[in-house]
mmCIF file of C-alpha atoms and ligand atoms in Angstrom:
data_model
loop_
_atom_site.group_PDB
_atom_site.id
_atom_site.type_symbol
_atom_site.label_atom_id
_atom_site.label_comp_id
_atom_site.label_asym_id
_atom_site.label_seq_id
_atom_site.Cartn_x
_atom_site.Cartn_y
_atom_site.Cartn_z
ATOM 1 C CA MET V 1 12.863 -7.779 -9.078
ATOM 2 C CA SER V 2 10.968 -4.522 -8.679
ATOM 3 C CA GLN V 3 12.160 -1.376 -10.413
ATOM 4 C CA LEU V 4 11.685 0.545 -7.192
ATOM 5 C CA ARG V 5 14.005 -1.883 -5.392
ATOM 6 C CA ASN V 6 16.756 -0.877 -7.828
ATOM 7 C CA GLU V 7 15.998 2.831 -7.330
ATOM 8 C CA ILE V 8 16.148 2.435 -3.549
ATOM 9 C CA ALA V 9 19.373 0.419 -3.812
ATOM 10 C CA ALA V 10 20.871 3.251 -5.892
ATOM 11 C CA ILE V 11 19.860 5.850 -3.281
ATOM 12 C CA ILE V 12 21.447 3.764 -0.509
ATOM 13 C CA ALA V 13 24.603 3.173 -2.559
ATOM 14 C CA ALA V 14 24.946 6.941 -3.054
ATOM 15 C CA GLU V 15 23.771 8.286 0.328
ATOM 16 C CA GLY V 16 24.106 5.403 2.782
ATOM 17 C CA PRO V 17 21.339 3.517 4.644
ATOM 18 C CA ILE V 18 17.917 5.230 4.786
ATOM 19 C CA SER V 19 15.366 5.377 7.596
ATOM 20 C CA VAL V 20 12.359 3.036 7.671
ATOM 21 C CA GLU V 21 10.272 6.204 7.306
ATOM 22 C CA ARG V 22 11.967 7.124 4.032
ATOM 23 C CA PHE V 23 11.777 3.528 2.817
ATOM 24 C CA MET V 24 8.055 3.400 3.537
ATOM 25 C CA ALA V 25 7.455 6.781 1.894
ATOM 26 C CA LEU V 26 9.277 5.595 -1.248
ATOM 27 C CA ALA V 27 7.601 2.171 -1.313
ATOM 28 C CA LEU V 28 4.118 3.701 -1.102
ATOM 29 C CA GLY V 29 4.502 7.135 -2.633
ATOM 30 C CA HIS V 30 7.414 7.164 -5.120
ATOM 31 C CA PRO V 31 5.946 9.262 -7.972
ATOM 32 C CA ARG V 32 6.714 6.657 -10.629
ATOM 33 C CA TYR V 33 6.866 3.262 -8.889
ATOM 34 C CA GLY V 34 5.173 3.792 -5.481
ATOM 35 C CA TYR V 35 2.579 1.167 -4.544
ATOM 36 C CA TYR V 36 -0.431 3.507 -4.411
ATOM 37 C CA MET V 37 0.764 5.602 -7.330
ATOM 38 C CA THR V 38 0.559 2.784 -9.857
ATOM 39 C CA ARG V 39 -2.490 0.699 -8.998
ATOM 40 C CA ASP V 40 -5.860 0.128 -7.389
ATOM 41 C CA PRO V 41 -4.920 -2.422 -4.716
ATOM 42 C CA PHE V 42 -8.364 -3.121 -3.231
ATOM 43 C CA GLY V 43 -10.755 -6.021 -3.397
ATOM 44 C CA ARG V 44 -10.637 -9.750 -3.871
ATOM 45 C CA ALA V 45 -8.361 -9.545 -6.911
ATOM 46 C CA GLY V 46 -6.128 -6.974 -5.185
ATOM 47 C CA ASP V 47 -3.868 -7.180 -2.175
ATOM 48 C CA PHE V 48 -6.284 -6.357 0.637
ATOM 49 C CA ILE V 49 -9.894 -5.389 1.299
ATOM 50 C CA THR V 50 -11.166 -2.467 3.367
ATOM 51 C CA ALA V 51 -14.464 -1.998 5.223
ATOM 52 C CA PRO V 52 -16.134 0.243 2.602
ATOM 53 C CA GLU V 53 -15.297 -2.411 -0.014
ATOM 54 C CA VAL V 54 -16.740 -5.160 2.202
ATOM 55 C CA SER V 55 -20.180 -3.557 2.405
ATOM 56 C CA GLN V 56 -22.070 -0.417 1.376
ATOM 57 C CA MET V 57 -23.546 -0.411 4.902
ATOM 58 C CA PHE V 58 -20.205 0.864 6.240
ATOM 59 C CA GLY V 59 -20.155 4.073 4.186
ATOM 60 C CA GLU V 60 -23.882 4.564 4.654
ATOM 61 C CA LEU V 61 -23.591 4.522 8.443
ATOM 62 C CA ILE V 62 -20.698 6.966 8.269
ATOM 63 C CA GLY V 63 -22.897 9.128 6.050
ATOM 64 C CA LEU V 64 -25.604 9.181 8.721
ATOM 65 C CA TRP V 65 -22.919 9.907 11.306
ATOM 66 C CA ALA V 66 -21.552 12.833 9.274
ATOM 67 C CA ALA V 67 -25.020 14.278 8.665
ATOM 68 C CA SER V 68 -25.867 14.014 12.337
ATOM 69 C CA VAL V 69 -22.600 15.698 13.350
ATOM 70 C CA TRP V 70 -23.339 18.504 10.878
ATOM 71 C CA GLN V 71 -26.718 19.004 12.524
ATOM 72 C CA THR V 72 -25.145 18.957 16.002
ATOM 73 C CA MET V 73 -22.708 21.628 14.789
ATOM 74 C CA GLY V 74 -25.728 23.867 14.151
ATOM 75 C CA ALA V 75 -26.170 22.912 10.493
ATOM 76 C CA PRO V 76 -23.657 25.419 9.048
ATOM 77 C CA GLU V 77 -24.620 26.614 5.570
ATOM 78 C CA ARG V 78 -21.272 25.491 4.172
ATOM 79 C CA LEU V 79 -19.591 22.334 5.462
ATOM 80 C CA ILE V 80 -16.120 21.265 4.367
ATOM 81 C CA LEU V 81 -16.665 17.504 4.014
ATOM 82 C CA VAL V 82 -13.256 15.849 3.813
ATOM 83 C CA GLU V 83 -12.038 12.327 3.257
ATOM 84 C CA LEU V 84 -8.370 11.477 3.743
ATOM 85 C CA GLY V 85 -7.028 8.716 1.477
ATOM 86 C CA PRO V 86 -10.372 7.792 -0.106
ATOM 87 C CA GLY V 87 -9.116 4.727 -2.043
ATOM 88 C CA ARG V 88 -11.694 3.908 -4.717
ATOM 89 C CA GLY V 89 -14.100 6.581 -3.440
ATOM 90 C CA THR V 90 -16.593 3.946 -2.326
ATOM 91 C CA LEU V 91 -17.022 5.254 1.217
ATOM 92 C CA MET V 92 -17.662 8.830 0.026
ATOM 93 C CA ALA V 93 -20.175 7.634 -2.597
ATOM 94 C CA ASP V 94 -22.095 5.579 0.009
ATOM 95 C CA LEU V 95 -21.830 8.431 2.535
ATOM 96 C CA LEU V 96 -23.343 10.946 0.101
ATOM 97 C CA ARG V 97 -26.165 8.575 -0.865
ATOM 98 C CA ALA V 98 -27.128 7.931 2.772
ATOM 99 C CA GLY V 99 -26.625 11.596 3.752
ATOM 100 C CA ARG V 100 -29.612 12.557 1.577
ATOM 101 C CA VAL V 101 -31.974 11.528 4.377
ATOM 102 C CA MET V 102 -30.877 14.589 6.372
ATOM 103 C CA PRO V 103 -32.509 17.646 4.757
ATOM 104 C CA GLY V 104 -29.947 20.293 3.801
ATOM 105 C CA PHE V 105 -26.837 18.188 4.486
ATOM 106 C CA ILE V 106 -25.914 17.402 0.876
ATOM 107 C CA GLU V 107 -26.602 21.004 -0.177
ATOM 108 C CA ALA V 108 -24.257 22.261 2.545
ATOM 109 C CA ALA V 109 -21.488 19.718 1.917
ATOM 110 C CA GLU V 110 -18.500 20.754 -0.166
ATOM 111 C CA VAL V 111 -16.510 17.586 -0.904
ATOM 112 C CA HIS V 112 -12.722 17.685 -0.492
ATOM 113 C CA LEU V 113 -10.513 14.641 -0.995
ATOM 114 C CA VAL V 114 -6.905 14.410 0.162
ATOM 115 C CA GLU V 115 -5.221 11.914 -2.145
ATOM 116 C CA THR V 116 -1.713 11.653 -3.589
ATOM 117 C CA SER V 117 -2.276 8.822 -6.078
ATOM 118 C CA PRO V 118 -3.311 9.816 -9.622
ATOM 119 C CA VAL V 119 -4.681 6.319 -10.259
ATOM 120 C CA LEU V 120 -6.913 6.443 -7.185
ATOM 121 C CA ARG V 121 -7.955 10.046 -7.882
ATOM 122 C CA ALA V 122 -9.322 8.817 -11.207
ATOM 123 C CA ALA V 123 -11.165 5.954 -9.465
ATOM 124 C CA GLN V 124 -12.627 8.429 -6.942
ATOM 125 C CA LYS V 125 -13.792 10.723 -9.720
ATOM 126 C CA ALA V 126 -15.597 7.813 -11.375
ATOM 127 C CA SER V 127 -17.232 6.717 -8.082
ATOM 128 C CA LEU V 128 -18.466 10.223 -7.347
ATOM 129 C CA ALA V 129 -19.768 10.994 -10.825
ATOM 130 C CA GLY V 130 -23.412 11.994 -10.478
ATOM 131 C CA ARG V 131 -23.243 12.053 -6.648
ATOM 132 C CA VAL V 132 -21.894 15.595 -6.250
ATOM 133 C CA ALA V 133 -21.744 18.570 -8.565
ATOM 134 C CA THR V 134 -18.071 19.173 -7.786
ATOM 135 C CA ALA V 135 -15.361 17.610 -5.698
ATOM 136 C CA HIS V 136 -11.942 19.058 -4.940
ATOM 137 C CA TRP V 137 -8.688 17.133 -4.690
ATOM 138 C CA HIS V 138 -5.632 18.050 -2.591
ATOM 139 C CA ASP V 139 -2.200 16.529 -2.060
ATOM 140 C CA ARG V 140 -1.868 17.708 1.525
ATOM 141 C CA VAL V 141 -4.176 18.550 4.434
ATOM 142 C CA GLU V 142 -2.534 21.995 4.621
ATOM 143 C CA ASP V 143 -4.234 22.857 1.313
ATOM 144 C CA LEU V 144 -7.797 22.281 2.568
ATOM 145 C CA PRO V 145 -9.924 25.452 2.710
ATOM 146 C CA PRO V 146 -10.834 26.837 6.159
ATOM 147 C CA GLY V 147 -14.333 26.471 7.605
ATOM 148 C CA PRO V 148 -16.363 24.075 9.741
ATOM 149 C CA ALA V 149 -15.489 20.523 8.718
ATOM 150 C CA VAL V 150 -16.375 16.873 9.045
ATOM 151 C CA ILE V 151 -13.305 14.797 8.222
ATOM 152 C CA VAL V 152 -13.334 11.046 7.667
ATOM 153 C CA ALA V 153 -10.267 8.774 7.482
ATOM 154 C CA ASN V 154 -10.576 5.014 7.028
ATOM 155 C CA GLU V 155 -7.260 3.146 6.849
ATOM 156 C CA PHE V 156 -5.415 6.393 6.125
ATOM 157 C CA PHE V 157 -3.130 6.823 9.133
ATOM 158 C CA ASP V 158 -1.806 3.248 8.843
ATOM 159 C CA ALA V 159 -0.486 4.073 5.362
ATOM 160 C CA LEU V 160 1.720 6.915 6.607
ATOM 161 C CA PRO V 161 5.438 6.272 7.103
ATOM 162 C CA VAL V 162 6.837 5.682 10.603
ATOM 163 C CA ARG V 163 10.336 5.861 12.045
ATOM 164 C CA GLN V 164 11.476 2.848 14.021
ATOM 165 C CA PHE V 165 13.991 2.654 16.859
ATOM 166 C CA VAL V 166 15.481 -0.462 18.423
ATOM 167 C CA ARG V 167 16.667 -0.741 22.032
ATOM 168 C CA GLN V 168 20.249 -1.976 22.037
ATOM 169 C CA GLY V 169 22.832 -1.804 24.779
ATOM 170 C CA GLY V 170 20.689 0.540 26.887
ATOM 171 C CA VAL V 171 20.180 3.129 24.103
ATOM 172 C CA TRP V 172 17.768 3.604 21.181
ATOM 173 C CA ARG V 173 19.172 3.314 17.661
ATOM 174 C CA GLU V 174 17.177 4.121 14.540
ATOM 175 C CA ARG V 175 16.329 1.125 12.367
ATOM 176 C CA LEU V 176 17.656 1.675 8.859
ATOM 177 C CA VAL V 177 17.404 -0.008 5.488
ATOM 178 C CA GLY V 178 20.768 -0.727 3.861
ATOM 179 C CA LEU V 179 22.393 -3.148 1.419
ATOM 180 C CA ASP V 180 24.179 -6.417 2.194
ATOM 181 C CA ALA V 181 27.261 -7.722 0.342
ATOM 182 C CA GLU V 182 25.048 -9.255 -2.370
ATOM 183 C CA GLY V 183 23.174 -5.988 -2.902
ATOM 184 C CA ARG V 184 19.990 -7.108 -1.133
ATOM 185 C CA LEU V 185 17.959 -4.678 1.003
ATOM 186 C CA VAL V 186 18.458 -5.464 4.692
ATOM 187 C CA PHE V 187 17.563 -3.896 8.021
ATOM 188 C CA GLY V 188 20.331 -2.438 10.151
ATOM 189 C CA LEU V 189 20.803 0.042 12.982
ATOM 190 C CA ALA V 190 22.227 3.554 13.082
ATOM 191 C CA ALA V 191 25.725 3.765 14.544
ATOM 192 C CA GLU V 192 24.802 6.758 16.724
ATOM 193 C CA PRO V 193 22.106 6.436 19.419
ATOM 194 C CA GLU V 194 19.050 8.747 19.347
ATOM 195 C CA PRO V 195 19.599 11.171 22.252
ATOM 196 C CA ARG V 196 15.987 12.463 22.367
ATOM 197 C CA LEU V 197 14.512 9.056 23.223
ATOM 198 C CA THR V 198 14.990 8.407 26.900
ATOM 199 C CA GLN V 199 12.329 5.850 27.851
ATOM 200 C CA GLN V 200 13.350 2.495 29.315
ATOM 201 C CA ALA V 201 12.574 -0.771 27.512
ATOM 202 C CA ARG V 202 13.863 -4.322 27.328
ATOM 203 C CA GLU V 203 16.747 -5.122 24.996
ATOM 204 C CA GLY V 204 15.545 -5.604 21.424
ATOM 205 C CA ALA V 205 12.280 -3.640 21.875
ATOM 206 C CA VAL V 206 11.086 -1.703 18.821
ATOM 207 C CA LEU V 207 9.585 1.785 19.158
ATOM 208 C CA GLU V 208 7.599 3.307 16.312
ATOM 209 C CA VAL V 209 7.448 7.076 15.923
ATOM 210 C CA PRO V 210 4.808 8.211 13.423
ATOM 211 C CA LEU V 211 5.887 11.838 12.980
ATOM 212 C CA VAL V 212 4.114 12.235 9.627
ATOM 213 C CA GLY V 213 0.761 11.079 11.013
ATOM 214 C CA HIS V 214 1.125 13.234 14.107
ATOM 215 C CA GLY V 215 1.917 16.293 11.990
ATOM 216 C CA ILE V 216 -1.226 15.713 9.926
ATOM 217 C CA MET V 217 -3.303 15.190 13.059
ATOM 218 C CA ARG V 218 -1.940 18.382 14.641
ATOM 219 C CA THR V 219 -2.829 20.408 11.529
ATOM 220 C CA LEU V 220 -6.364 18.996 11.405
ATOM 221 C CA ALA V 221 -6.991 19.287 15.156
ATOM 222 C CA GLN V 222 -5.924 22.948 15.051
ATOM 223 C CA ARG V 223 -8.435 23.729 12.332
ATOM 224 C CA LEU V 224 -11.217 21.855 14.154
ATOM 225 C CA VAL V 225 -10.502 23.960 17.241
ATOM 226 C CA SER V 226 -10.463 27.251 15.317
ATOM 227 C CA ASP V 227 -13.194 26.599 12.703
ATOM 228 C CA GLY V 228 -15.310 23.850 14.288
ATOM 229 C CA GLY V 229 -16.138 20.273 13.390
ATOM 230 C CA ALA V 230 -15.016 16.713 13.962
ATOM 231 C CA LEU V 231 -12.687 14.087 12.546
ATOM 232 C CA LEU V 232 -13.382 10.355 12.515
ATOM 233 C CA ALA V 233 -10.351 8.056 12.318
ATOM 234 C CA ILE V 234 -10.915 4.345 11.739
ATOM 235 C CA ASP V 235 -7.858 2.149 11.619
ATOM 236 C CA TYR V 236 -6.050 -1.044 12.399
ATOM 237 C CA GLY V 237 -4.285 -0.344 15.644
ATOM 238 C CA HIS V 238 -3.963 -0.395 19.405
ATOM 239 C CA VAL V 239 -5.391 1.862 22.076
ATOM 240 C CA ALA V 240 -2.365 1.970 24.387
ATOM 241 C CA THR V 241 1.154 2.983 23.479
ATOM 242 C CA GLY V 242 3.489 0.007 23.522
ATOM 243 C CA THR V 243 6.575 -1.289 21.797
ATOM 244 C CA GLY V 244 6.670 -3.732 18.905
ATOM 245 C CA ASP V 245 7.494 -3.893 15.217
ATOM 246 C CA THR V 246 4.172 -3.546 13.365
ATOM 247 C CA LEU V 247 5.577 -2.870 9.904
ATOM 248 C CA GLN V 248 3.634 -5.205 7.670
ATOM 249 C CA ALA V 249 3.612 -5.865 3.926
ATOM 250 C CA MET V 250 0.619 -7.505 2.191
ATOM 251 C CA LYS V 251 0.414 -8.931 -1.291
ATOM 252 C CA ASN V 252 -2.496 -10.980 -2.633
ATOM 253 C CA HIS V 253 -4.038 -10.996 0.865
ATOM 254 C CA LYS V 254 -0.884 -12.621 2.351
ATOM 255 C CA PRO V 255 1.883 -11.144 4.495
ATOM 256 C CA VAL V 256 5.225 -10.832 2.692
ATOM 257 C CA ASP V 257 8.738 -9.614 3.598
ATOM 258 C CA PRO V 258 8.505 -5.767 3.702
ATOM 259 C CA LEU V 259 11.902 -5.411 1.971
ATOM 260 C CA ALA V 260 11.392 -8.048 -0.723
ATOM 261 C CA GLU V 261 9.426 -6.109 -3.356
ATOM 262 C CA PRO V 262 9.005 -2.423 -2.473
ATOM 263 C CA GLY V 263 6.251 -0.846 -4.554
ATOM 264 C CA GLU V 264 4.646 -4.242 -5.258
ATOM 265 C CA ALA V 265 3.161 -4.881 -1.815
ATOM 266 C CA ASP V 266 1.102 -2.710 0.530
ATOM 267 C CA LEU V 267 3.063 -1.491 3.525
ATOM 268 C CA THR V 268 1.436 -0.385 6.784
ATOM 269 C CA ALA V 269 2.149 0.172 10.462
ATOM 270 C CA HIS V 270 -0.473 -0.145 13.199
ATOM 271 C CA VAL V 271 -1.897 3.108 14.443
ATOM 272 C CA ASP V 272 -1.043 4.000 18.033
ATOM 273 C CA PHE V 273 -4.330 5.701 18.940
ATOM 274 C CA ALA V 274 -3.049 6.922 22.294
ATOM 275 C CA ALA V 275 -0.188 8.793 20.630
ATOM 276 C CA LEU V 276 -2.389 10.049 17.773
ATOM 277 C CA GLY V 277 -4.883 11.257 20.373
ATOM 278 C CA ARG V 278 -2.146 13.089 22.297
ATOM 279 C CA ALA V 279 -1.218 14.972 19.109
ATOM 280 C CA ALA V 280 -4.852 16.129 18.822
ATOM 281 C CA LEU V 281 -5.157 17.006 22.532
ATOM 282 C CA ALA V 282 -1.989 19.096 22.354
ATOM 283 C CA ALA V 283 -3.724 21.218 19.709
ATOM 284 C CA GLY V 284 -6.663 21.828 22.074
ATOM 285 C CA ALA V 285 -9.114 19.352 20.529
ATOM 286 C CA VAL V 286 -11.174 16.802 22.453
ATOM 287 C CA LEU V 287 -11.219 13.009 21.954
ATOM 288 C CA GLN V 288 -14.118 10.561 21.868
ATOM 289 C CA GLY V 289 -13.201 6.871 22.013
ATOM 290 C CA PRO V 290 -11.308 4.993 20.768
ATOM 291 C CA VAL V 291 -13.872 2.217 20.702
ATOM 292 C CA THR V 292 -13.732 -0.966 18.682
ATOM 293 C CA GLN V 293 -15.269 -0.897 15.213
ATOM 294 C CA ARG V 294 -17.878 -3.366 16.446
ATOM 295 C CA VAL V 295 -19.036 -1.086 19.272
ATOM 296 C CA PHE V 296 -19.096 1.914 16.939
ATOM 297 C CA LEU V 297 -21.019 0.252 14.109
ATOM 298 C CA GLU V 298 -23.483 -1.509 16.418
ATOM 299 C CA ALA V 299 -24.197 1.782 18.201
ATOM 300 C CA LEU V 300 -24.943 3.321 14.798
ATOM 301 C CA GLY V 301 -27.412 0.504 14.089
ATOM 302 C CA LEU V 302 -25.503 -1.822 11.762
ATOM 303 C CA GLY V 303 -27.431 -4.870 12.995
ATOM 304 C CA VAL V 304 -30.801 -3.234 12.335
ATOM 305 C CA ARG V 305 -29.685 -2.017 8.919
ATOM 306 C CA ALA V 306 -28.416 -5.455 7.910
ATOM 307 C CA GLU V 307 -31.694 -7.048 8.987
ATOM 308 C CA ARG V 308 -33.739 -4.510 7.068
ATOM 309 C CA LEU V 309 -31.679 -5.071 3.907
ATOM 310 C CA GLN V 310 -31.982 -8.836 4.301
ATOM 311 C CA ARG V 311 -35.759 -8.679 4.494
ATOM 312 C CA SER V 312 -36.059 -7.292 0.966
ATOM 313 C CA ALA V 313 -33.274 -9.509 -0.453
ATOM 314 C CA THR V 314 -33.140 -12.900 -2.182
ATOM 315 C CA PRO V 315 -31.883 -15.773 0.037
ATOM 316 C CA GLU V 316 -28.529 -15.584 -1.707
ATOM 317 C CA GLN V 317 -28.253 -11.810 -1.177
ATOM 318 C CA ALA V 318 -29.365 -12.224 2.431
ATOM 319 C CA ARG V 319 -26.525 -14.698 3.024
ATOM 320 C CA ALA V 320 -24.060 -12.228 1.472
ATOM 321 C CA ILE V 321 -25.311 -9.415 3.719
ATOM 322 C CA ALA V 322 -24.993 -11.670 6.785
ATOM 323 C CA GLY V 323 -21.396 -12.411 5.768
ATOM 324 C CA GLN V 324 -20.577 -8.726 5.310
ATOM 325 C CA TYR V 325 -22.089 -7.883 8.673
ATOM 326 C CA GLN V 326 -20.004 -10.603 10.338
ATOM 327 C CA ARG V 327 -16.814 -9.416 8.649
ATOM 328 C CA LEU V 328 -17.326 -5.845 9.883
ATOM 329 C CA VAL V 329 -18.063 -6.687 13.527
ATOM 330 C CA GLU V 330 -16.387 -10.046 14.178
ATOM 331 C CA GLY V 331 -13.372 -10.434 16.471
ATOM 332 C CA GLY V 332 -10.400 -12.689 15.839
ATOM 333 C CA ARG V 333 -7.798 -12.518 13.110
ATOM 334 C CA THR V 334 -10.169 -12.353 10.137
ATOM 335 C CA GLY V 335 -12.831 -10.033 11.529
ATOM 336 C CA MET V 336 -12.541 -6.250 11.528
ATOM 337 C CA GLY V 337 -14.687 -5.729 14.629
ATOM 338 C CA GLU V 338 -11.946 -5.731 17.255
ATOM 339 C CA LEU V 339 -8.705 -5.120 15.373
ATOM 340 C CA PHE V 340 -10.079 -1.841 14.047
ATOM 341 C CA LYS V 341 -10.597 1.083 16.398
ATOM 342 C CA VAL V 342 -12.614 4.244 15.918
ATOM 343 C CA MET V 343 -11.720 7.600 17.452
ATOM 344 C CA ALA V 344 -13.269 11.038 17.019
ATOM 345 C CA VAL V 345 -11.376 14.307 17.408
ATOM 346 C CA THR V 346 -13.690 17.254 17.951
ATOM 347 C CA HIS V 347 -14.074 20.928 18.723
ATOM 348 C CA PRO V 348 -14.342 21.222 22.528
ATOM 349 C CA ASP V 349 -17.960 22.450 22.364
ATOM 350 C CA LEU V 350 -19.365 19.383 20.623
ATOM 351 C CA PRO V 351 -21.317 16.898 22.767
ATOM 352 C CA MET V 352 -20.784 13.135 22.646
ATOM 353 C CA LEU V 353 -21.361 12.020 19.070
ATOM 354 C CA PRO V 354 -23.207 8.961 17.725
ATOM 355 C CA GLY V 355 -21.227 5.752 18.118
ATOM 356 C CA PHE V 356 -19.479 7.040 21.245
ATOM 357 C CA ASP V 357 -22.456 8.143 23.338
ATOM 358 C CA ARG V 358 -23.942 4.800 24.361
ATOM 359 C CA LEU V 359 -20.764 3.190 25.512
ATOM 360 C CA THR V 360 -20.883 -0.010 27.416
ATOM 361 C CA THR V 361 -17.629 -1.615 26.316
ATOM 362 C CA PRO V 362 -14.770 0.733 25.524
ATOM 363 C CA ALA V 363 -11.924 -0.726 23.478
ATOM 364 C CA ARG V 364 -9.754 -2.860 25.685
ATOM 365 C CA ALA V 365 -6.190 -1.787 26.225
ATOM 366 C CA SER V 366 -4.997 -5.270 27.121
ATOM 367 C CA GLY V 367 -4.094 -8.333 25.134
ATOM 368 C CA GLU V 368 -3.747 -6.656 21.779
ATOM 369 C CA GLU V 369 -0.455 -4.863 21.886
ATOM 370 C CA PRO V 370 1.616 -5.316 18.743
HETATM 371 N N1 SAH R 401 -9.939 4.785 2.661
HETATM 372 C C1 SAH R 401 -9.839 3.815 1.588
HETATM 373 C C2 SAH R 401 -8.400 3.530 1.173
HETATM 374 C C3 SAH R 401 -7.400 3.161 2.228
HETATM 375 S S1 SAH R 401 -5.783 2.856 1.569
HETATM 376 C C4 SAH R 401 -10.577 2.562 1.988
HETATM 377 O O1 SAH R 401 -10.904 2.409 3.161
HETATM 378 O O2 SAH R 401 -10.830 1.723 1.130
HETATM 379 C C5 SAH R 401 -4.912 4.359 1.851
HETATM 380 C C6 SAH R 401 -5.350 5.526 1.001
HETATM 381 O O3 SAH R 401 -4.554 6.667 1.386
HETATM 382 C C7 SAH R 401 -5.125 5.399 -0.499
HETATM 383 O O4 SAH R 401 -6.147 6.081 -1.167
HETATM 384 C C8 SAH R 401 -3.764 6.083 -0.695
HETATM 385 O O5 SAH R 401 -3.508 6.462 -2.012
HETATM 386 C C9 SAH R 401 -3.911 7.234 0.254
HETATM 387 N N2 SAH R 401 -2.655 7.825 0.750
HETATM 388 C C10 SAH R 401 -1.581 7.169 1.228
HETATM 389 N N3 SAH R 401 -0.635 8.044 1.670
HETATM 390 C C11 SAH R 401 -1.157 9.276 1.482
HETATM 391 C C12 SAH R 401 -0.686 10.593 1.757
HETATM 392 N N4 SAH R 401 0.506 10.798 2.319
HETATM 393 N N5 SAH R 401 -1.488 11.634 1.445
HETATM 394 C C13 SAH R 401 -2.702 11.429 0.891
HETATM 395 N N6 SAH R 401 -3.203 10.205 0.611
HETATM 396 C C14 SAH R 401 -2.445 9.142 0.898
#
């Protein structure tokens, strides 16, 4: 039984049932026992794998994207280059290596990482050693310095806590985590309905409200509007707002009960790109996409890059590169090409950016609601 489970049970025993948002925040971010605070969860031996860990080509293409956006911004002398939730720091390391092809970009870039986990901060430091003279770490986006910025976020917004509401008897009640008679964590519903939610839905529908993510997006969109720049969000999610319970726990690459072992399994909720986009629009920023990860990466030349790498590789390496390429662009349950969406949030004066400018197939809004 996890230590964090006992801590959460004690909180509930003292204060009553807690929101899903608070549960998620504790499970992932509890200073002592939170999932990200205690471990490096990535890779084959970990609980899940992310695109930068699948292939260096991913971070390299985002590096070329960032350098090209910097140039489009008028090549400012000082660029605040930000990554949100950088994990092992692999994406930023690959980005900086590839960004060297654009003269002046690396010299202009001041690297800022928003990361709450001390374990992952240490991993990021190791990944970036020798790649940049200095990097700066922050707990919150509010602490980032002002100035023109390029901000990258891969699988960051899906790790932020969400509130959940369930339609019952014609009203919305918040979904809570409480204790049953045997002291097990169980889901329940608030006794009082939520008066601010007025939309209609069928009985039993689940509505997710990602206030934390929207607050972060609002803060970042405001600074992009006042100081210039662009943000790139890549995440598991859907392009149209819908209802559905997307809370998902993963351990050893398999889904597990989200309440069973808090702090021992990764916990995510799908990103509602339409709602995230509205938070950015409300701050005066402009949206590009969302498009599927496949469309984005192919537009940036992933296929060409993979082929070029394969040409100078051994047959075994070439097979590995082909597999990585497939994983990044493939559809279906195992591929990342369609489940993942890419959206840019920009200053209103920026033109269409690479990956969004040669659109033939925008991300479909149908058939993939949670
Ligand atoms: N971008 C990386 C890691 C994704 S996992 C990759 O693609 O491999 C989510 C990352 O966000 C982790 O680094 C985690 O520690 C960080 N994180 C989660 N919640 C956070 C928060 N509220 N503030 C800052 N970082 C957070």
